């Protein structure tokens, strides 16, 4: 699938790091380094603008290495970019570690996964079909 993109970042376009990768790495597009202290959050631009086809979304997810090594994650994970959005892709990062983290221009800060989705229409009913699980909620499966 081809996706139209405007790249105002000065960095190369996001790339898949391996042949079977699901996510494209997004890079920070910032004028100067941003320091995120413990529990600080910041909206970091990427300089990218995209036009997705109808029926698709871009999901913004944490990079596992940054999350594991530095406690840096995407606060609204996964963030959703709808097909009709034409603004700059920005990433809402949060530092959940006890140490400050410095984000540099060009640093890979998140990954973007393009996913197909459906839209629904509601069919109101007074009851739903029964299942083995039924109304069992959090932690209800796998019990002996």
Coordinates of N, CA, C and O in Angstrom, one line a residue:
X1 N 0.8 -1.2 0.0 CA 0.0 0.0 0.0 C 0.9 1.2 0.0 O 1.9 1.3 0.7
X2 N 0.5 2.2 -0.8 CA 1.3 3.5 -0.8 C 0.5 4.5 0.1 O -0.7 4.5 0.0
X3 N 1.3 5.3 0.8 CA 0.7 6.3 1.7 C 1.3 7.6 1.3 O 2.6 7.7 1.3
X4 N 0.5 8.7 1.0 CA 1.1 10.0 0.7 C 1.6 10.6 2.0 O 1.1 10.4 3.1
X5 N 2.8 11.2 1.9 CA 3.5 11.8 3.0 C 4.2 13.1 2.7 O 4.7 13.3 1.6
X6 N 4.1 14.0 3.6 CA 4.9 15.3 3.5 C 5.9 15.1 4.7 O 5.6 14.9 5.8
X7 N 7.2 15.3 4.3 CA 8.3 15.1 5.3 C 9.0 16.5 5.5 O 9.8 16.9 4.7
X8 N 8.6 17.2 6.6 CA 9.3 18.5 6.9 C 10.3 18.3 8.0 O 10.8 19.3 8.5
X9 N 10.7 17.1 8.3 CA 11.6 16.9 9.4 C 13.1 17.1 9.1 O 13.9 17.3 10.0
X10 N 13.5 16.9 7.9 CA 14.9 16.9 7.6 C 15.6 15.6 7.8 O 16.7 15.4 7.6
X11 N 14.8 14.6 8.3 CA 15.2 13.2 8.5 C 14.7 12.3 7.4 O 13.8 12.7 6.7
X12 N 15.3 11.2 7.3 CA 14.8 10.2 6.3 C 13.4 9.8 6.7 O 13.0 9.9 7.9
X13 N 12.6 9.3 5.7 CA 11.3 8.8 6.1 C 11.4 7.6 7.0 O 12.4 6.8 7.0
X14 N 10.4 7.3 7.8 CA 10.4 6.2 8.7 C 10.6 4.9 7.9 O 10.1 4.8 6.8
X15 N 11.3 4.0 8.5 CA 11.6 2.7 7.8 C 11.3 1.5 8.8 O 11.4 1.7 10.0
X16 N 11.0 0.4 8.2 CA 10.9 -0.9 8.9 C 12.3 -1.3 9.1 O 13.1 -1.3 8.2
X17 N 12.6 -1.7 10.4 CA 14.0 -2.1 10.7 C 14.4 -3.5 10.2 O 15.6 -3.8 10.1
X18 N 13.4 -4.4 10.1 CA 13.6 -5.7 9.5 C 12.6 -6.0 8.5 O 11.5 -5.3 8.4
X19 N 12.8 -7.1 7.7 CA 11.8 -7.5 6.7 C 10.4 -7.8 7.2 O 9.4 -7.6 6.5
X20 N 10.3 -8.2 8.5 CA 9.0 -8.7 9.0 C 8.5 -7.7 10.1 O 7.6 -8.0 10.8
X21 N 9.1 -6.5 10.2 CA 8.7 -5.6 11.2 C 7.3 -5.1 10.9 O 6.9 -4.9 9.8
X22 N 6.5 -4.9 12.0 CA 5.1 -4.3 11.8 C 5.1 -2.8 11.9 O 4.3 -2.1 11.4
X23 N 6.1 -2.3 12.7 CA 6.1 -0.9 13.0 C 7.3 -0.1 12.3 O 8.3 -0.7 12.1
X24 N 7.0 1.1 11.9 CA 8.0 2.0 11.4 C 8.4 2.9 12.5 O 7.6 3.5 13.3
X25 N 9.7 3.1 12.6 CA 10.3 4.0 13.7 C 10.1 5.5 13.3 O 10.4 5.9 12.2
X26 N 9.5 6.2 14.3 CA 9.3 7.7 14.1 C 10.4 8.4 14.9 O 10.8 8.0 16.0
X27 N 10.9 9.5 14.3 CA 12.0 10.3 14.8 C 11.5 11.6 15.3 O 10.6 12.2 14.8
X28 N 12.1 12.1 16.4 CA 11.8 13.4 17.0 C 12.2 14.5 16.0 O 13.3 14.4 15.5
X29 N 11.4 15.5 15.8 CA 11.7 16.7 15.0 C 11.6 17.8 16.0 O 10.5 18.4 16.1
X30 N 12.7 18.2 16.6 CA 12.7 19.3 17.6 C 13.8 20.2 17.4 O 14.9 19.8 16.8
X31 N 13.6 21.5 17.8 CA 14.7 22.5 17.6 C 15.8 22.3 18.6 O 17.0 22.7 18.2
X32 N 15.5 21.9 19.8 CA 16.6 21.7 20.8 C 16.2 20.5 21.6 O 15.0 20.1 21.7
X33 N 17.2 19.9 22.3 CA 16.9 18.7 23.2 C 15.8 19.0 24.2 O 15.6 20.1 24.7
X34 N 14.9 18.0 24.5 CA 13.9 18.1 25.4 C 14.2 17.1 26.6 O 14.4 15.9 26.3
X35 N 14.3 17.6 27.8 CA 14.5 16.8 29.0 C 13.2 16.4 29.6 O 12.4 17.3 30.0
X36 N 12.9 15.1 29.7 CA 11.8 14.7 30.5 C 12.2 14.1 31.8 O 12.9 13.1 31.9
X37 N 11.8 14.8 32.9 CA 12.1 14.4 34.2 C 11.1 13.2 34.6 O 10.2 12.9 33.8
X38 N 11.3 12.6 35.7 CA 10.4 11.6 36.2 C 9.0 12.0 36.2 O 8.7 13.1 36.7
X39 N 8.1 11.3 35.5 CA 6.7 11.5 35.4 C 6.3 12.7 34.5 O 5.2 13.1 34.4
X40 N 7.3 13.4 33.9 CA 7.0 14.4 32.9 C 6.5 13.9 31.6 O 6.9 12.7 31.3
X41 N 5.8 14.7 30.9 CA 5.3 14.3 29.6 C 5.4 15.4 28.7 O 5.5 16.6 29.1
X42 N 5.6 15.1 27.4 CA 5.8 16.1 26.4 C 5.2 15.6 25.0 O 5.3 14.4 24.7
X43 N 4.7 16.5 24.3 CA 4.2 16.2 22.9 C 5.3 16.6 21.9 O 5.7 17.7 21.8
X44 N 5.9 15.5 21.3 CA 7.0 15.6 20.5 C 6.6 15.5 19.0 O 6.1 14.5 18.6
X45 N 6.9 16.5 18.2 CA 6.6 16.5 16.8 C 7.6 15.6 16.0 O 8.7 15.3 16.4
X46 N 7.1 15.1 14.8 CA 7.9 14.3 14.0 C 8.2 15.0 12.6 O 9.0 14.5 11.9
X47 N 7.5 16.1 12.3 CA 7.6 16.7 11.0 C 7.0 16.0 9.9 O 7.2 16.3 8.7
X48 N 6.2 14.9 10.2 CA 5.5 14.1 9.2 C 4.0 14.4 9.1 O 3.4 14.5 10.2
X49 N 3.5 14.4 7.9 CA 2.1 14.6 7.7 C 1.7 13.5 6.7 O 2.4 13.3 5.7
X50 N 0.6 12.7 7.0 CA 0.3 11.6 6.1 C -1.2 11.7 5.7 O -2.0 12.3 6.3
X51 N -1.5 10.9 4.6 CA -2.8 10.8 4.1 C -3.1 9.3 4.0 O -2.6 8.7 3.0
X52 N -3.8 8.8 4.9 CA -4.1 7.3 4.9 C -5.4 7.1 4.1 O -6.3 7.9 4.1
X53 N -5.5 5.9 3.5 CA -6.7 5.6 2.8 C -7.8 5.3 3.8 O -7.6 4.9 4.9
X54 N -9.1 5.5 3.4 CA -10.2 5.2 4.2 C -10.2 3.7 4.7 O -9.7 2.9 3.9
X55 N -10.6 3.5 5.9 CA -10.5 2.1 6.5 C -9.2 1.8 7.1 O -9.1 0.6 7.6
X56 N -8.3 2.7 7.2 CA -7.0 2.5 7.9 C -6.8 3.5 9.0 O -7.3 4.6 8.9
X57 N -6.0 3.2 9.9 CA -5.5 4.1 11.0 C -4.0 3.9 11.2 O -3.5 2.8 10.8
X58 N -3.3 4.8 11.7 CA -1.9 4.7 12.2 C -2.0 4.6 13.7 O -2.6 5.5 14.3
X59 N -1.4 3.6 14.2 CA -1.3 3.4 15.7 C 0.1 3.8 16.1 O 1.1 3.3 15.6
X60 N 0.2 4.7 17.1 CA 1.5 5.1 17.7 C 1.8 4.4 18.9 O 0.9 4.4 19.9
X61 N 2.9 3.6 19.0 CA 3.2 2.7 20.1 C 4.6 3.0 20.6 O 5.4 3.6 19.9
X62 N 4.9 2.6 21.9 CA 6.2 2.8 22.4 C 7.2 1.9 21.7 O 6.9 0.9 21.1
X63 N 8.5 2.4 21.7 CA 9.6 1.5 21.3 C 10.0 0.7 22.5 O 10.2 1.2 23.6
X64 N 10.1 -0.6 22.3 CA 10.3 -1.5 23.4 C 11.7 -1.2 24.1 O 11.7 -1.3 25.4
X65 N 12.7 -0.9 23.4 CA 14.0 -0.6 24.0 C 14.0 0.6 24.9 O 14.5 0.6 26.0
X66 N 13.3 1.7 24.4 CA 13.2 2.9 25.2 C 12.4 2.7 26.5 O 12.7 3.2 27.6
X67 N 11.3 1.9 26.3 CA 10.5 1.6 27.5 C 11.3 0.7 28.5 O 11.3 1.0 29.7
X68 N 12.0 -0.3 28.1 CA 12.7 -1.2 29.0 C 13.9 -0.5 29.6 O 14.1 -0.6 30.8
X69 N 14.7 0.1 28.8 CA 16.0 0.7 29.3 C 15.8 2.0 30.0 O 16.6 2.3 30.9
X70 N 14.8 2.8 29.6 CA 14.7 4.2 30.1 C 13.4 4.6 30.7 O 13.2 5.7 31.1
X71 N 12.4 3.7 30.6 CA 11.1 4.0 31.2 C 10.3 5.0 30.4 O 9.4 5.7 30.9
X72 N 10.7 5.2 29.1 CA 10.0 6.2 28.2 C 8.9 5.4 27.4 O 9.2 4.4 26.8
X73 N 7.7 5.9 27.5 CA 6.6 5.2 26.8 C 5.6 6.2 26.2 O 5.7 7.4 26.5
X74 N 4.7 5.8 25.4 CA 3.7 6.6 24.8 C 2.5 6.6 25.8 O 2.0 5.5 26.1
X75 N 2.1 7.8 26.2 CA 1.1 7.9 27.3 C -0.2 7.4 26.9 O -0.9 6.7 27.6
X76 N -0.7 7.7 25.7 CA -2.0 7.2 25.2 C -1.9 6.1 24.3 O -2.4 6.0 23.2
X77 N -1.2 5.0 24.7 CA -0.8 3.9 23.9 C -1.9 2.9 23.7 O -2.4 2.5 24.7
X78 N -2.2 2.5 22.5 CA -1.7 3.1 21.3 C -2.5 4.4 20.9 O -3.7 4.4 21.0
X79 N -1.7 5.4 20.5 CA -2.4 6.6 20.0 C -2.9 6.3 18.6 O -2.4 5.5 17.9
X80 N -4.0 6.9 18.2 CA -4.7 6.7 16.9 C -4.6 7.9 16.0 O -5.0 9.0 16.5
X81 N -4.2 7.7 14.8 CA -4.2 8.8 13.8 C -5.3 8.3 12.8 O -5.1 7.3 12.1
X82 N -6.4 9.0 12.7 CA -7.4 8.7 11.8 C -7.1 9.0 10.3 O -6.3 9.9 10.1
X83 N -7.8 8.4 9.4 CA -7.5 8.6 8.0 C -7.8 10.0 7.5 O -7.3 10.5 6.5
X84 N -8.7 10.8 8.2 CA -9.0 12.1 7.8 C -8.2 13.2 8.5 O -8.3 14.4 8.3
X85 N -7.2 12.8 9.3 CA -6.3 13.8 10.0 C -5.2 14.2 9.0 O -4.6 13.3 8.4
X86 N -4.9 15.5 8.9 CA -3.9 16.0 8.0 C -2.8 16.8 8.7 O -1.9 17.3 8.1
X87 N -2.9 16.9 10.1 CA -1.9 17.6 10.8 C -0.6 16.8 11.0 O -0.5 15.6 10.6
X88 N 0.3 17.4 11.7 CA 1.6 16.8 12.0 C 1.4 15.6 12.9 O 0.7 15.7 13.9
X89 N 2.1 14.5 12.7 CA 2.1 13.4 13.6 C 3.0 13.8 14.8 O 4.1 14.2 14.6
X90 N 2.3 13.8 16.0 CA 3.1 14.1 17.2 C 2.9 12.9 18.2 O 1.9 12.1 18.1
X91 N 3.9 12.7 19.0 CA 3.9 11.6 19.9 C 3.9 12.1 21.4 O 4.7 13.0 21.8
X92 N 2.9 11.6 22.2 CA 2.8 12.0 23.6 C 3.6 11.1 24.4 O 3.2 9.9 24.7
X93 N 4.8 11.5 24.8 CA 5.8 10.7 25.6 C 5.7 11.0 27.0 O 5.4 12.1 27.4
X94 N 5.9 10.0 27.9 CA 6.0 10.2 29.3 C 7.2 9.3 29.8 O 7.5 8.3 29.3
X95 N 7.8 9.9 30.8 CA 9.0 9.2 31.5 C 8.5 8.6 32.8 O 8.2 9.4 33.7
X96 N 8.4 7.3 32.8 CA 7.9 6.7 34.1 C 9.1 6.1 34.9 O 8.9 5.3 35.8
X97 N 10.3 6.5 34.6 CA 11.4 6.1 35.4 C 11.7 7.1 36.5 O 11.0 8.1 36.6
X98 N 12.8 6.9 37.2 CA 13.2 7.8 38.3 C 14.3 8.7 37.8 O 14.8 9.5 38.7
X99 N 14.7 8.6 36.6 CA 15.8 9.4 36.0 C 15.4 10.3 34.9 O 14.5 9.9 34.1
X100 N 15.9 11.5 34.7 CA 15.6 12.3 33.6 C 16.1 11.6 32.3 O 17.0 10.8 32.3
X101 N 15.3 11.9 31.2 CA 15.7 11.4 29.9 C 15.7 12.5 28.9 O 14.8 13.3 28.9
X102 N 16.8 12.6 28.1 CA 16.9 13.7 27.1 C 16.6 13.2 25.8 O 17.2 12.2 25.3
X103 N 15.7 13.8 25.1 CA 15.3 13.5 23.7 C 16.0 14.4 22.8 O 15.9 15.6 22.9
X104 N 16.7 13.8 21.9 CA 17.5 14.6 20.9 C 16.8 14.6 19.6 O 16.0 13.7 19.2
X105 N 17.0 15.7 18.8 CA 16.5 15.8 17.4 C 17.0 14.5 16.6 O 18.1 14.2 16.7
X106 N 16.0 13.9 15.9 CA 16.4 12.7 15.1 C 16.3 11.4 15.8 O 16.4 10.4 15.2
X107 N 16.2 11.5 17.2 CA 16.1 10.2 17.9 C 14.8 9.4 17.6 O 13.7 10.0 17.5
X108 N 14.9 8.1 17.5 CA 13.8 7.3 17.3 C 13.0 7.2 18.6 O 13.5 6.7 19.6
X109 N 11.7 7.7 18.6 CA 11.0 7.9 19.9 C 9.8 7.0 20.0 O 9.2 6.8 21.1
X110 N 9.3 6.5 18.9 CA 8.1 5.6 18.9 C 8.0 4.8 17.6 O 8.8 5.0 16.7
X111 N 7.0 4.0 17.5 CA 6.8 3.3 16.3 C 5.4 3.5 15.8 O 4.5 3.7 16.6
X112 N 5.2 3.4 14.5 CA 3.9 3.6 13.9 C 3.5 2.3 13.2 O 4.3 1.8 12.3
X113 N 2.3 1.8 13.5 CA 1.8 0.6 12.8 C 0.5 1.0 12.1 O -0.4 1.7 12.6
X114 N 0.5 0.7 10.8 CA -0.7 1.0 10.0 C -1.6 -0.3 10.1 O -1.2 -1.4 9.8
X115 N -2.9 0.0 10.4 CA -3.8 -1.1 10.6 C -5.2 -0.8 10.0 O -5.7 0.3 10.0
X116 N -5.7 -1.9 9.4 CA -7.1 -1.8 8.8 C -8.1 -1.9 9.9 O -7.9 -2.5 11.0
X117 N -9.2 -1.2 9.8 CA -10.2 -1.2 10.8 C -11.6 -1.2 10.1 O -11.7 -0.8 9.0
X118 N -12.6 -1.5 10.9 CA -14.0 -1.4 10.5 C -14.7 -0.4 11.3 O -14.3 0.0 12.4
X119 N -15.8 0.2 10.7 CA -16.7 1.0 11.4 C -18.0 0.2 11.6 O -18.3 -0.6 10.7
X120 N -18.7 0.4 12.7 CA -19.9 -0.4 13.0 C -21.1 0.5 13.0 O -21.0 1.7 13.0
X121 N -22.2 -0.2 12.9 CA -23.5 0.4 13.2 C -24.1 -0.4 14.4 O -23.8 -1.6 14.5
X122 N -24.8 0.3 15.2 CA -25.4 -0.4 16.4 C -26.7 -1.1 16.1 O -27.5 -0.6 15.3
X123 N -26.9 -2.2 16.7 CA -28.2 -2.9 16.6 C -28.6 -3.1 18.1 O -28.1 -4.0 18.8
X124 N -29.5 -2.3 18.5 CA -29.9 -2.3 19.9 C -30.8 -3.6 20.2 O -31.7 -3.9 19.4
X125 N -30.5 -4.3 21.3 CA -31.2 -5.5 21.7 C -31.5 -5.4 23.2 O -30.8 -4.6 23.9
X126 N -32.3 -6.3 23.7 CA -32.6 -6.4 25.2 C -31.7 -7.4 25.8 O -31.6 -7.5 27.0
X127 N -31.1 -8.3 25.0 CA -30.2 -9.4 25.6 C -29.2 -9.8 24.5 O -29.4 -9.6 23.3
X128 N -28.1 -10.4 25.0 CA -27.1 -10.8 24.1 C -27.0 -12.4 24.1 O -27.5 -13.0 25.1
X129 N -26.3 -13.0 23.2 CA -26.2 -14.4 23.2 C -25.3 -14.9 24.4 O -24.5 -14.1 24.9
X130 N -25.5 -16.1 24.8 CA -24.7 -16.6 26.0 C -23.4 -17.2 25.5 O -23.4 -17.7 24.3
X131 N -22.4 -17.2 26.3 CA -21.1 -17.8 26.0 C -20.6 -18.5 27.3 O -21.2 -18.3 28.4
X132 N -19.6 -19.3 27.1 CA -19.0 -20.0 28.3 C -18.5 -19.0 29.3 O -18.6 -19.2 30.5
X133 N -17.9 -17.9 28.8 CA -17.4 -16.9 29.7 C -18.5 -16.0 30.4 O -18.4 -15.6 31.5
X134 N -19.5 -15.7 29.6 CA -20.6 -14.9 30.1 C -20.1 -13.5 30.5 O -19.5 -12.9 29.7
X135 N -20.4 -13.1 31.7 CA -20.1 -11.8 32.2 C -18.8 -11.7 33.0 O -18.5 -10.7 33.6
X136 N -18.1 -12.8 33.0 CA -16.8 -12.9 33.8 C -15.9 -11.8 33.3 O -15.6 -11.7 32.1
X137 N -15.4 -10.9 34.1 CA -14.5 -9.8 33.8 C -13.1 -10.1 34.0 O -12.6 -11.2 33.9
X138 N -12.4 -9.0 34.5 CA -10.9 -9.1 34.8 C -10.6 -10.3 35.6 O -11.1 -10.5 36.7
X139 N -9.6 -11.1 35.1 CA -9.1 -12.2 35.9 C -10.0 -13.4 36.0 O -9.8 -14.3 36.8
X140 N -11.1 -13.4 35.2 CA -12.1 -14.5 35.4 C -11.8 -15.8 34.6 O -12.3 -16.8 34.9
X141 N -10.9 -15.7 33.6 CA -10.6 -16.9 32.8 C -9.3 -17.6 33.3 O -8.5 -17.0 34.0
X142 N -9.2 -18.9 33.1 CA -8.1 -19.6 33.5 C -8.1 -20.0 35.0 O -7.1 -20.6 35.5
X143 N -9.2 -19.8 35.7 CA -9.3 -20.3 37.1 C -9.7 -21.7 37.1 O -10.5 -22.2 36.3
X144 N -9.2 -22.5 38.1 CA -9.6 -23.9 38.2 C -10.9 -24.0 39.0 O -11.1 -23.3 39.9

